[in-house]
Amino acid sequence: MRKFALSFTAISLAALLSGCSGNEAQDPHVSINKNPYPSTYKPMEQLTILIKGATVLTGTGEMLSNSDVLMVDGVIKAVGSKIENGSATVIDGTGKFVTPGIIDVHSHLGAYPSPSVESHQDGNEMTNPVTAEVWVEHSIWPQDPGFEAARAGGITTLQILPGSGNLIGGRGVTLKNIPSPTMQGMKFPDAPYGLKMACGENPKRVYGSRKITPSTRMGNMAGYRNAFVDATEYKREWEKYERDYAAGKNPVAPERNLTLDTLKGVLDGDIRIHNHCYKAEEMSMMMDLAKEFNYHAGTFHHAIEAYKIADDLAKNNVCAAMWPEWWGFKMEAFDMIQENAAVVDSYQNSCAIVHSDSDTTIQRLNQEAAKIMYRANDAGFKIDEAKAITWLTLNAAKSLGIDDKTGSLEAGKQGDVVIWNQNPFSVYAKAEQVFIDGAKVFDINDDAYQAKSDFLLGQD
């Protein structure tokens, strides 16, 4: 009888195991669409353009005198001397400068549009310290006249970010600066999403004033860590689901969570961090946080004390996007130097960027970079135009993960080009013509290429 009982138990166990062996019919596979709001961008009329005899700042650290730039089918075909193309529209570049299109990695256009009225202030979801579930693209008003003003300043690409009131404020989006009635018509195809985070005073002030966490910098750090602990578990659950499903089992998919979808995207390497952070010790802690949870720390924005840790930024391949002279408007913004970007740039493998965070400064980022170049050289650095333009072009493209497509004048890259009436680092410089993907989107001398927002129609 004992022997029979053991045999019966063994048979029952075998039957139970067979039910988990993958023979059970599988439910449909559950997957998450990582791009549910895809770009609908279509280039405007692409022209074959040959710019002849200009001074060319390539964005790669070179300045070429009396050189040509050829754009064909929306891309850079050639850069050099004595280039010919019989079907091209030729632009005389004598006395002019040609640069890659300027890229602003930190803008709020469309989410904090002009005219500025409270009912349209849609860039800061300050209802929870962690709002990784929100996407700023869902707040963007593409009719913001600021886009046209930025285009006249040579801006061809810009990242729109949510504000900095939260520890984790939501996703940013990279746009091509073309006229469009929809955000998706501006959306840069295949550009990685960014995640806005914020250190320091902003989140602790916003939530501390409500008597909830965080109210201190240690509360800030605990908030980031808790968020990424949850994201780590969420990632593990989804990875187990995928393994089990691939093995033929019929697992139950994890419950969907929009906040954790975004944070998991960071852990998976699909979403880049863009972190509002001023102080050196906080930037160092945020790099340590990234190491704790095995993601890349991305780009520090504003980064007023970046000069203090420039060697660590370079060693960790972390970018710093900086102003030339904004300082003193709060305690964490006091310890600045005007040579900040130049110090960051001085290290091998560095990634110094000049950004705006302003609907007016974005119109003259070339002059913002010029301020830094002047102050740095006055202090003994040797920064020339060929180097300074990288702060607005190739380094910015690296930060956004689009440097394989734009940011420099190299064969095969997108035809994002600006023709300046003179040295772009002069206070008198103006962008005369601007091209995006080889299509003219601005011409200072031709009203046909000076798009007006629907909001402005009839106001002349």
Short mmCIF file of C-alpha atoms in Angstrom, two decimals:
data_model
loop_
_atom_site.label_atom_id
_atom_site.label_comp_id
_atom_site.label_asym_id
_atom_site.label_seq_id
_atom_site.Cartn_x
_atom_site.Cartn_y
_atom_site.Cartn_z
CA MET A 1 0.00 0.00 0.00
CA ARG A 2 2.88 2.36 0.84
CA LYS A 3 4.50 1.51 -2.48
CA PHE A 4 1.25 2.32 -4.33
CA ALA A 5 0.97 5.66 -2.53
CA LEU A 6 4.49 6.64 -3.55
CA SER A 7 3.79 5.67 -7.14
CA PHE A 8 0.55 7.66 -7.16
CA THR A 9 2.42 10.71 -5.78
CA ALA A 10 5.11 10.40 -8.41
CA ILE A 11 2.51 10.15 -11.18
CA SER A 12 0.66 13.21 -9.87
CA LEU A 13 3.90 15.21 -9.68
CA ALA A 14 4.82 14.20 -13.22
CA ALA A 15 1.41 15.31 -14.45
CA LEU A 16 1.77 18.64 -12.66
CA LEU A 17 5.20 19.21 -14.16
CA SER A 18 3.99 18.33 -17.61
CA GLY A 19 1.40 21.09 -17.28
CA CYS A 20 4.26 23.59 -16.81
CA SER A 21 6.50 22.18 -19.50
CA GLY A 22 5.23 24.36 -22.31
CA ASN A 23 2.55 22.07 -23.66
CA GLU A 24 -0.19 24.48 -22.57
CA ALA A 25 -1.58 26.59 -25.38
CA GLN A 26 -0.11 30.10 -25.27
CA ASP A 27 -2.14 33.26 -25.12
CA PRO A 28 -1.20 35.95 -27.67
CA HIS A 29 2.18 37.48 -26.95
CA VAL A 30 2.01 40.81 -25.11
CA SER A 31 4.43 43.50 -26.29
CA ILE A 32 4.80 47.23 -25.66
CA ASN A 33 4.86 49.61 -28.61
CA LYS A 34 7.88 51.80 -27.89
CA ASN A 35 6.84 54.42 -30.43
CA PRO A 36 3.05 54.78 -30.39
CA TYR A 37 3.22 58.36 -31.71
CA PRO A 38 5.62 58.01 -34.65
CA SER A 39 7.04 60.81 -36.70
CA THR A 40 5.12 61.85 -39.80
CA TYR A 41 7.90 64.22 -40.87
CA LYS A 42 8.31 64.70 -44.59
CA PRO A 43 11.11 66.89 -45.96
CA MET A 44 10.06 70.03 -47.79
CA GLU A 45 11.12 70.51 -51.39
CA GLN A 46 14.68 69.21 -51.54
CA LEU A 47 16.99 71.19 -53.79
CA THR A 48 20.35 70.42 -55.39
CA ILE A 49 22.45 73.22 -53.94
CA LEU A 50 26.12 74.06 -54.49
CA ILE A 51 27.56 76.74 -52.20
CA LYS A 52 30.79 78.03 -53.73
CA GLY A 53 33.80 79.77 -52.24
CA ALA A 54 32.71 80.13 -48.62
CA THR A 55 34.53 79.71 -45.34
CA VAL A 56 33.23 76.36 -44.08
CA LEU A 57 33.12 75.34 -40.41
CA THR A 58 32.52 71.61 -40.71
CA GLY A 59 31.54 70.94 -37.10
CA THR A 60 34.31 68.35 -36.86
CA GLY A 61 36.95 70.87 -35.76
CA GLU A 62 37.98 72.05 -39.22
CA MET A 63 37.73 75.47 -40.86
CA LEU A 64 38.08 75.36 -44.66
CA SER A 65 38.77 78.54 -46.61
CA ASN A 66 37.37 79.19 -50.10
CA SER A 67 35.48 75.89 -50.06
CA ASP A 68 32.30 74.42 -51.47
CA VAL A 69 29.38 72.44 -50.05
CA LEU A 70 27.17 70.30 -52.30
CA MET A 71 23.73 69.05 -51.21
CA VAL A 72 21.92 66.44 -53.33
CA ASP A 73 18.69 64.59 -52.48
CA GLY A 74 18.63 66.04 -48.98
CA VAL A 75 22.12 64.99 -47.92
CA ILE A 76 25.63 66.42 -47.97
CA LYS A 77 27.23 65.04 -51.10
CA ALA A 78 30.65 66.68 -50.87
CA VAL A 79 32.63 69.31 -48.97
CA GLY A 80 35.86 70.68 -50.40
CA SER A 81 37.27 72.80 -53.21
CA LYS A 82 36.42 73.02 -56.90
CA ILE A 83 33.26 70.92 -56.62
CA GLU A 84 31.06 71.01 -59.71
CA ASN A 85 27.50 69.88 -60.41
CA GLY A 86 25.79 70.96 -63.60
CA SER A 87 22.25 70.62 -62.27
CA ALA A 88 22.80 72.45 -58.99
CA THR A 89 21.54 75.86 -58.00
CA VAL A 90 24.77 77.71 -57.28
CA ILE A 91 25.01 80.10 -54.31
CA ASP A 92 27.98 82.46 -54.23
CA GLY A 93 29.57 81.99 -50.82
CA THR A 94 32.23 84.67 -51.23
CA GLY A 95 32.67 86.43 -47.90
CA LYS A 96 30.14 84.17 -46.22
CA PHE A 97 30.46 81.37 -43.66
CA VAL A 98 28.76 77.99 -43.85
CA THR A 99 28.08 75.84 -40.77
CA PRO A 100 26.01 72.81 -39.87
CA GLY A 101 22.54 73.65 -38.63
CA ILE A 102 22.55 74.71 -34.98
CA ILE A 103 21.10 72.25 -32.48
CA ASP A 104 19.61 73.37 -29.17
CA VAL A 105 19.48 70.50 -26.69
CA HIS A 106 17.38 72.41 -24.15
CA SER A 107 14.27 74.25 -25.27
CA HIS A 108 10.70 74.61 -24.01
CA LEU A 109 9.21 76.08 -27.19
CA GLY A 110 5.66 74.92 -27.79
CA ALA A 111 5.26 73.64 -24.22
CA TYR A 112 5.79 77.14 -22.79
CA PRO A 113 4.75 78.97 -25.95
CA SER A 114 4.58 82.63 -26.79
CA PRO A 115 2.40 84.51 -26.23
CA SER A 116 2.86 83.42 -22.64
CA VAL A 117 -0.46 82.91 -20.90
CA GLU A 118 -1.13 80.73 -17.89
CA SER A 119 -3.60 78.49 -19.68
CA HIS A 120 -0.87 77.44 -22.14
CA GLN A 121 1.88 76.75 -19.58
CA ASP A 122 2.03 73.00 -20.19
CA GLY A 123 5.66 72.11 -19.55
CA ASN A 124 5.77 71.13 -15.87
CA GLU A 125 3.54 68.38 -14.43
CA MET A 126 4.28 69.29 -10.80
CA THR A 127 1.79 66.90 -9.22
CA ASN A 128 4.23 64.18 -8.13
CA PRO A 129 8.00 64.09 -7.65
CA VAL A 130 8.22 61.35 -10.31
CA THR A 131 6.16 61.86 -13.45
CA ALA A 132 8.12 59.75 -15.90
CA GLU A 133 4.80 58.80 -17.50
CA VAL A 134 4.26 62.20 -19.12
CA TRP A 135 5.64 63.05 -22.57
CA VAL A 136 6.23 66.71 -23.37
CA GLU A 137 5.32 66.11 -27.02
CA HIS A 138 1.71 65.88 -25.88
CA SER A 139 1.94 69.51 -24.71
CA ILE A 140 3.64 71.03 -27.76
CA TRP A 141 1.84 73.74 -29.71
CA PRO A 142 3.60 73.68 -33.10
CA GLN A 143 2.15 77.09 -34.01
CA ASP A 144 4.37 78.76 -31.39
CA PRO A 145 5.94 81.75 -33.23
CA GLY A 146 9.13 80.97 -31.34
CA PHE A 147 9.91 78.18 -33.79
CA GLU A 148 10.09 80.67 -36.67
CA ALA A 149 12.25 83.06 -34.65
CA ALA A 150 14.62 80.21 -33.79
CA ARG A 151 14.80 79.16 -37.43
CA ALA A 152 15.91 82.69 -38.35
CA GLY A 153 18.75 82.17 -35.85
CA GLY A 154 19.97 79.06 -37.66
CA ILE A 155 18.28 76.46 -35.43
CA THR A 156 17.54 73.34 -37.46
CA THR A 157 17.05 70.81 -34.64
CA LEU A 158 15.94 71.22 -31.05
CA GLN A 159 15.05 69.06 -28.09
CA ILE A 160 11.91 70.11 -26.23
CA LEU A 161 12.06 69.18 -22.56
CA PRO A 162 9.52 69.30 -19.75
CA GLY A 163 10.36 71.59 -16.87
CA SER A 164 12.54 70.92 -13.86
CA GLY A 165 10.09 71.00 -10.95
CA ASN A 166 10.19 67.23 -10.43
CA LEU A 167 12.88 64.69 -9.64
CA ILE A 168 11.89 62.96 -12.86
CA GLY A 169 9.79 65.21 -15.04
CA GLY A 170 8.96 63.13 -18.12
CA ARG A 171 10.09 62.49 -21.67
CA GLY A 172 11.57 65.07 -24.00
CA VAL A 173 11.33 64.96 -27.79
CA THR A 174 13.67 65.99 -30.60
CA LEU A 175 12.14 68.05 -33.41
CA LYS A 176 13.19 69.24 -36.83
CA ASN A 177 12.51 72.96 -36.94
CA ILE A 178 10.16 73.02 -39.91
CA PRO A 179 6.71 74.64 -40.21
CA SER A 180 4.09 72.01 -39.39
CA PRO A 181 0.52 71.97 -38.09
CA THR A 182 1.31 68.94 -35.89
CA MET A 183 4.03 67.94 -33.48
CA GLN A 184 4.45 64.61 -35.26
CA GLY A 185 5.16 66.47 -38.49
CA MET A 186 8.19 68.02 -36.77
CA LYS A 187 9.33 64.92 -34.90
CA PHE A 188 12.89 63.87 -35.81
CA PRO A 189 12.53 60.32 -37.20
CA ASP A 190 14.22 57.66 -35.07
CA ALA A 191 15.78 60.13 -32.63
CA PRO A 192 16.01 58.56 -29.16
CA TYR A 193 13.69 59.83 -26.49
CA GLY A 194 15.18 61.77 -23.60
CA LEU A 195 14.16 61.71 -19.94
CA LYS A 196 14.23 64.95 -17.99
CA MET A 197 15.53 64.73 -14.43
CA ALA A 198 16.37 67.52 -11.99
CA CYS A 199 18.78 67.88 -9.09
CA GLY A 200 18.95 70.33 -6.28
CA GLU A 201 16.75 73.23 -5.34
CA ASN A 202 13.81 72.92 -7.72
CA PRO A 203 12.25 69.60 -6.67
CA LYS A 204 13.02 70.01 -2.97
CA ARG A 205 11.49 73.51 -3.01
CA VAL A 206 8.35 72.46 -4.90
CA TYR A 207 7.57 69.44 -2.74
CA GLY A 208 9.14 70.62 0.51
CA SER A 209 6.77 73.59 0.42
CA ARG A 210 3.93 71.06 0.43
CA LYS A 211 5.46 69.23 3.42
CA ILE A 212 6.03 66.08 1.39
CA THR A 213 9.16 64.30 0.22
CA PRO A 214 11.56 65.51 -1.03
CA SER A 215 12.37 68.55 1.04
CA THR A 216 16.13 68.01 1.14
CA ARG A 217 18.87 66.90 -1.21
CA MET A 218 19.03 63.56 0.59
CA GLY A 219 15.30 63.27 -0.05
CA ASN A 220 15.97 63.95 -3.73
CA MET A 221 18.48 61.12 -3.89
CA ALA A 222 16.17 58.69 -2.12
CA GLY A 223 13.44 59.57 -4.60
CA TYR A 224 15.61 58.75 -7.62
CA ARG A 225 16.73 55.49 -6.05
CA ASN A 226 13.22 54.37 -5.18
CA ALA A 227 12.09 55.08 -8.73
CA PHE A 228 14.89 53.03 -10.27
CA VAL A 229 14.45 50.20 -7.74
CA ASP A 230 10.86 49.90 -8.96
CA ALA A 231 12.03 50.12 -12.56
CA THR A 232 14.61 47.39 -12.00
CA GLU A 233 11.93 45.02 -10.69
CA TYR A 234 9.62 45.94 -13.57
CA LYS A 235 12.39 45.22 -16.07
CA ARG A 236 13.06 41.88 -14.39
CA GLU A 237 9.38 40.92 -14.58
CA TRP A 238 9.20 41.70 -18.29
CA GLU A 239 12.43 39.87 -19.02
CA LYS A 240 11.12 36.80 -17.18
CA TYR A 241 7.88 37.01 -19.14
CA GLU A 242 9.82 37.11 -22.42
CA ARG A 243 12.01 34.15 -21.40
CA ASP A 244 9.07 32.07 -20.31
CA TYR A 245 7.07 32.85 -23.42
CA ALA A 246 10.04 32.02 -25.65
CA ALA A 247 10.35 28.70 -23.80
CA GLY A 248 6.80 27.80 -24.80
CA LYS A 249 5.18 28.51 -21.46
CA ASN A 250 2.03 30.57 -21.03
CA PRO A 251 3.07 33.27 -18.54
CA VAL A 252 0.92 36.19 -17.47
CA ALA A 253 2.36 39.48 -18.71
CA PRO A 254 3.26 42.07 -16.05
CA GLU A 255 0.70 44.78 -15.44
CA ARG A 256 1.45 47.77 -17.68
CA ASN A 257 2.80 50.91 -15.96
CA LEU A 258 3.54 54.05 -18.01
CA THR A 259 5.91 55.49 -15.43
CA LEU A 260 7.95 52.30 -15.30
CA ASP A 261 7.83 51.88 -19.09
CA THR A 262 9.88 55.07 -19.37
CA LEU A 263 12.30 54.20 -16.57
CA LYS A 264 12.75 50.71 -18.01
CA GLY A 265 13.59 52.40 -21.31
CA VAL A 266 16.44 54.17 -19.52
CA LEU A 267 17.69 50.88 -18.06
CA ASP A 268 17.44 49.24 -21.49
CA GLY A 269 19.54 52.02 -23.02
CA ASP A 270 16.73 53.24 -25.29
CA ILE A 271 16.06 56.55 -23.51
CA ARG A 272 18.76 59.13 -22.75
CA ILE A 273 19.02 61.09 -19.52
CA HIS A 274 18.95 64.90 -19.62
CA ASN A 275 19.55 66.13 -16.10
CA HIS A 276 19.03 69.71 -14.84
CA CYS A 277 21.93 69.84 -12.38
CA TYR A 278 24.09 72.76 -11.24
CA LYS A 279 26.47 71.65 -8.51
CA ALA A 280 29.58 69.54 -8.93
CA GLU A 281 28.92 67.19 -6.01
CA GLU A 282 25.38 66.53 -7.20
CA MET A 283 26.52 65.75 -10.74
CA SER A 284 29.03 63.31 -9.24
CA MET A 285 26.28 61.66 -7.20
CA MET A 286 24.08 61.36 -10.26
CA MET A 287 26.89 59.62 -12.12
CA ASP A 288 27.19 57.25 -9.16
CA LEU A 289 23.42 56.70 -9.26
CA ALA A 290 23.72 55.76 -12.92
CA LYS A 291 26.41 53.23 -12.06
CA GLU A 292 24.29 51.79 -9.24
CA PHE A 293 21.45 51.06 -11.66
CA ASN A 294 23.60 50.40 -14.73
CA TYR A 295 22.50 53.17 -17.07
CA HIS A 296 24.37 56.09 -18.64
CA ALA A 297 24.19 59.46 -16.90
CA GLY A 298 23.65 61.23 -20.24
CA THR A 299 23.88 65.04 -20.27
CA PHE A 300 23.93 67.53 -17.41
CA HIS A 301 22.07 70.72 -18.28
CA HIS A 302 23.07 74.15 -16.95
CA ALA A 303 25.98 72.46 -15.13
CA ILE A 304 27.31 75.72 -13.69
CA GLU A 305 29.98 73.89 -11.67
CA ALA A 306 30.95 71.45 -14.44
CA TYR A 307 34.43 72.97 -14.56
CA LYS A 308 35.14 71.47 -11.12
CA ILE A 309 34.62 67.90 -12.34
CA ALA A 310 35.43 68.26 -16.04
CA ASP A 311 37.87 65.35 -15.87
CA ASP A 312 35.20 63.01 -14.43
CA LEU A 313 32.67 64.10 -17.03
CA ALA A 314 35.11 63.24 -19.81
CA LYS A 315 36.10 59.95 -18.18
CA ASN A 316 32.44 58.91 -17.97
CA ASN A 317 31.58 60.18 -21.49
CA VAL A 318 29.00 62.56 -20.04
CA CYS A 319 28.06 65.79 -21.82
CA ALA A 320 27.52 69.16 -20.17
CA ALA A 321 25.15 71.71 -21.75
CA MET A 322 25.92 75.17 -20.40
CA TRP A 323 25.14 78.88 -20.56
CA PRO A 324 27.89 81.45 -21.09
CA GLU A 325 26.96 83.74 -18.22
CA TRP A 326 23.66 82.96 -16.44
CA TRP A 327 24.38 82.83 -12.73
CA GLY A 328 23.40 84.11 -9.29
CA PHE A 329 19.63 83.74 -9.61
CA LYS A 330 19.59 81.12 -6.82
CA MET A 331 22.12 79.69 -4.38
CA GLU A 332 23.10 76.69 -6.49
CA ALA A 333 23.86 79.02 -9.40
CA PHE A 334 26.44 81.21 -7.68
CA ASP A 335 29.77 79.44 -8.16
CA MET A 336 30.19 79.93 -11.90
CA ILE A 337 32.98 80.98 -14.23
CA GLN A 338 32.50 82.32 -17.75
CA GLU A 339 35.12 79.88 -19.06
CA ASN A 340 33.04 76.90 -17.86
CA ALA A 341 32.42 75.36 -21.30
CA ALA A 342 36.03 75.87 -22.32
CA VAL A 343 37.29 74.03 -19.24
CA VAL A 344 34.92 71.14 -19.91
CA ASP A 345 36.04 71.14 -23.55
CA SER A 346 39.73 70.99 -22.62
CA TYR A 347 39.69 67.30 -21.66
CA GLN A 348 40.05 64.44 -24.12
CA ASN A 349 36.71 62.74 -24.92
CA SER A 350 34.84 65.76 -23.56
CA CYS A 351 31.41 66.89 -24.74
CA ALA A 352 30.82 70.60 -24.12
CA ILE A 353 27.57 72.12 -25.41
CA VAL A 354 26.04 75.59 -25.38
CA HIS A 355 22.27 75.54 -24.86
CA SER A 356 19.51 78.12 -24.49
CA ASP A 357 16.67 77.21 -22.07
CA SER A 358 15.14 80.43 -23.41
CA ASP A 359 12.75 81.44 -26.17
CA THR A 360 14.92 84.48 -26.91
CA THR A 361 18.46 83.14 -26.37
CA ILE A 362 17.70 80.33 -28.83
CA GLN A 363 17.62 83.01 -31.53
CA ARG A 364 21.32 83.85 -31.01
CA LEU A 365 23.11 80.75 -29.79
CA ASN A 366 25.98 81.64 -32.11
CA GLN A 367 26.57 84.76 -30.02
CA GLU A 368 26.25 82.79 -26.78
CA ALA A 369 29.10 80.53 -27.92
CA ALA A 370 31.07 83.61 -29.00
CA LYS A 371 30.90 85.00 -25.45
CA ILE A 372 32.50 81.86 -24.08
CA MET A 373 35.17 81.81 -26.80
CA TYR A 374 36.09 85.43 -26.04
CA ARG A 375 36.27 84.97 -22.26
CA ALA A 376 38.17 81.70 -22.56
CA ASN A 377 40.79 83.13 -24.91
CA ASP A 378 41.12 86.18 -22.68
CA ALA A 379 41.96 83.74 -19.87
CA GLY A 380 44.65 81.95 -21.89
CA PHE A 381 42.72 79.24 -23.75
CA LYS A 382 43.13 78.82 -27.49
CA ILE A 383 39.59 78.37 -28.78
CA ASP A 384 38.95 79.14 -32.44
CA GLU A 385 35.75 79.19 -34.51
CA ALA A 386 36.28 75.63 -35.72
CA LYS A 387 36.22 74.40 -32.13
CA ALA A 388 33.47 76.70 -30.82
CA ILE A 389 30.99 75.66 -33.52
CA THR A 390 31.15 72.06 -32.25
CA TRP A 391 29.49 73.25 -29.02
CA LEU A 392 26.39 74.07 -31.08
CA THR A 393 26.48 71.25 -33.61
CA LEU A 394 28.29 67.92 -33.36
CA ASN A 395 28.48 67.77 -29.55
CA ALA A 396 24.81 68.67 -29.30
CA ALA A 397 23.99 65.92 -31.81
CA LYS A 398 26.00 63.43 -29.73
CA SER A 399 23.98 64.37 -26.65
CA LEU A 400 20.74 63.64 -28.51
CA GLY A 401 21.99 60.44 -30.14
CA ILE A 402 21.65 61.79 -33.69
CA ASP A 403 25.30 62.48 -34.54
CA ASP A 404 25.21 59.75 -37.20
CA LYS A 405 22.59 61.82 -39.04
CA THR A 406 23.37 65.49 -38.42
CA GLY A 407 25.64 67.90 -36.55
CA SER A 408 28.48 68.14 -39.07
CA LEU A 409 29.09 68.84 -42.74
CA GLU A 410 30.21 65.40 -43.87
CA ALA A 411 29.28 63.37 -46.93
CA GLY A 412 26.20 61.25 -46.28
CA LYS A 413 24.81 63.33 -43.43
CA GLN A 414 21.57 65.26 -43.63
CA GLY A 415 21.66 68.58 -45.45
CA ASP A 416 21.17 70.72 -42.33
CA VAL A 417 23.13 73.82 -43.30
CA VAL A 418 23.27 77.52 -42.42
CA ILE A 419 24.77 80.25 -44.62
CA TRP A 420 25.86 83.27 -42.56
CA ASN A 421 26.50 86.73 -43.95
CA GLN A 422 29.81 86.81 -42.07
CA ASN A 423 31.68 85.09 -39.25
CA PRO A 424 28.86 83.57 -37.14
CA PHE A 425 30.65 84.57 -33.94
CA SER A 426 30.34 88.24 -34.78
CA VAL A 427 27.64 90.25 -33.05
CA TYR A 428 26.65 91.45 -36.54
CA ALA A 429 26.23 87.94 -37.99
CA LYS A 430 22.89 86.94 -39.47
CA ALA A 431 21.72 83.63 -40.84
CA GLU A 432 20.94 84.38 -44.48
CA GLN A 433 19.71 80.96 -45.60
CA VAL A 434 18.83 77.84 -43.61
CA PHE A 435 18.37 74.34 -45.00
CA ILE A 436 16.94 71.22 -43.35
CA ASP A 437 17.42 67.94 -45.21
CA GLY A 438 18.45 69.96 -48.24
CA ALA A 439 15.22 71.97 -48.24
CA LYS A 440 15.35 75.72 -47.80
CA VAL A 441 13.34 76.66 -44.72
CA PHE A 442 14.51 80.24 -44.25
CA ASP A 443 15.85 83.01 -46.47
CA ILE A 444 16.37 86.45 -44.97
CA ASN A 445 15.88 88.05 -48.40
CA ASP A 446 12.83 86.07 -49.57
CA ASP A 447 9.43 86.29 -47.88
CA ALA A 448 8.48 82.96 -49.47
CA TYR A 449 10.94 81.31 -47.07
CA GLN A 450 9.90 83.21 -43.94
CA ALA A 451 7.10 81.04 -42.61
CA LYS A 452 4.58 82.69 -40.34
CA SER A 453 2.70 80.90 -37.59
CA ASP A 454 -1.05 80.70 -38.12
CA PHE A 455 -1.24 82.64 -34.87
CA LEU A 456 0.49 85.61 -36.51
CA LEU A 457 -1.48 85.70 -39.75
CA GLY A 458 -3.28 88.98 -40.22
CA GLN A 459 -1.28 90.78 -37.53
CA ASP A 460 0.95 92.77 -39.90
#
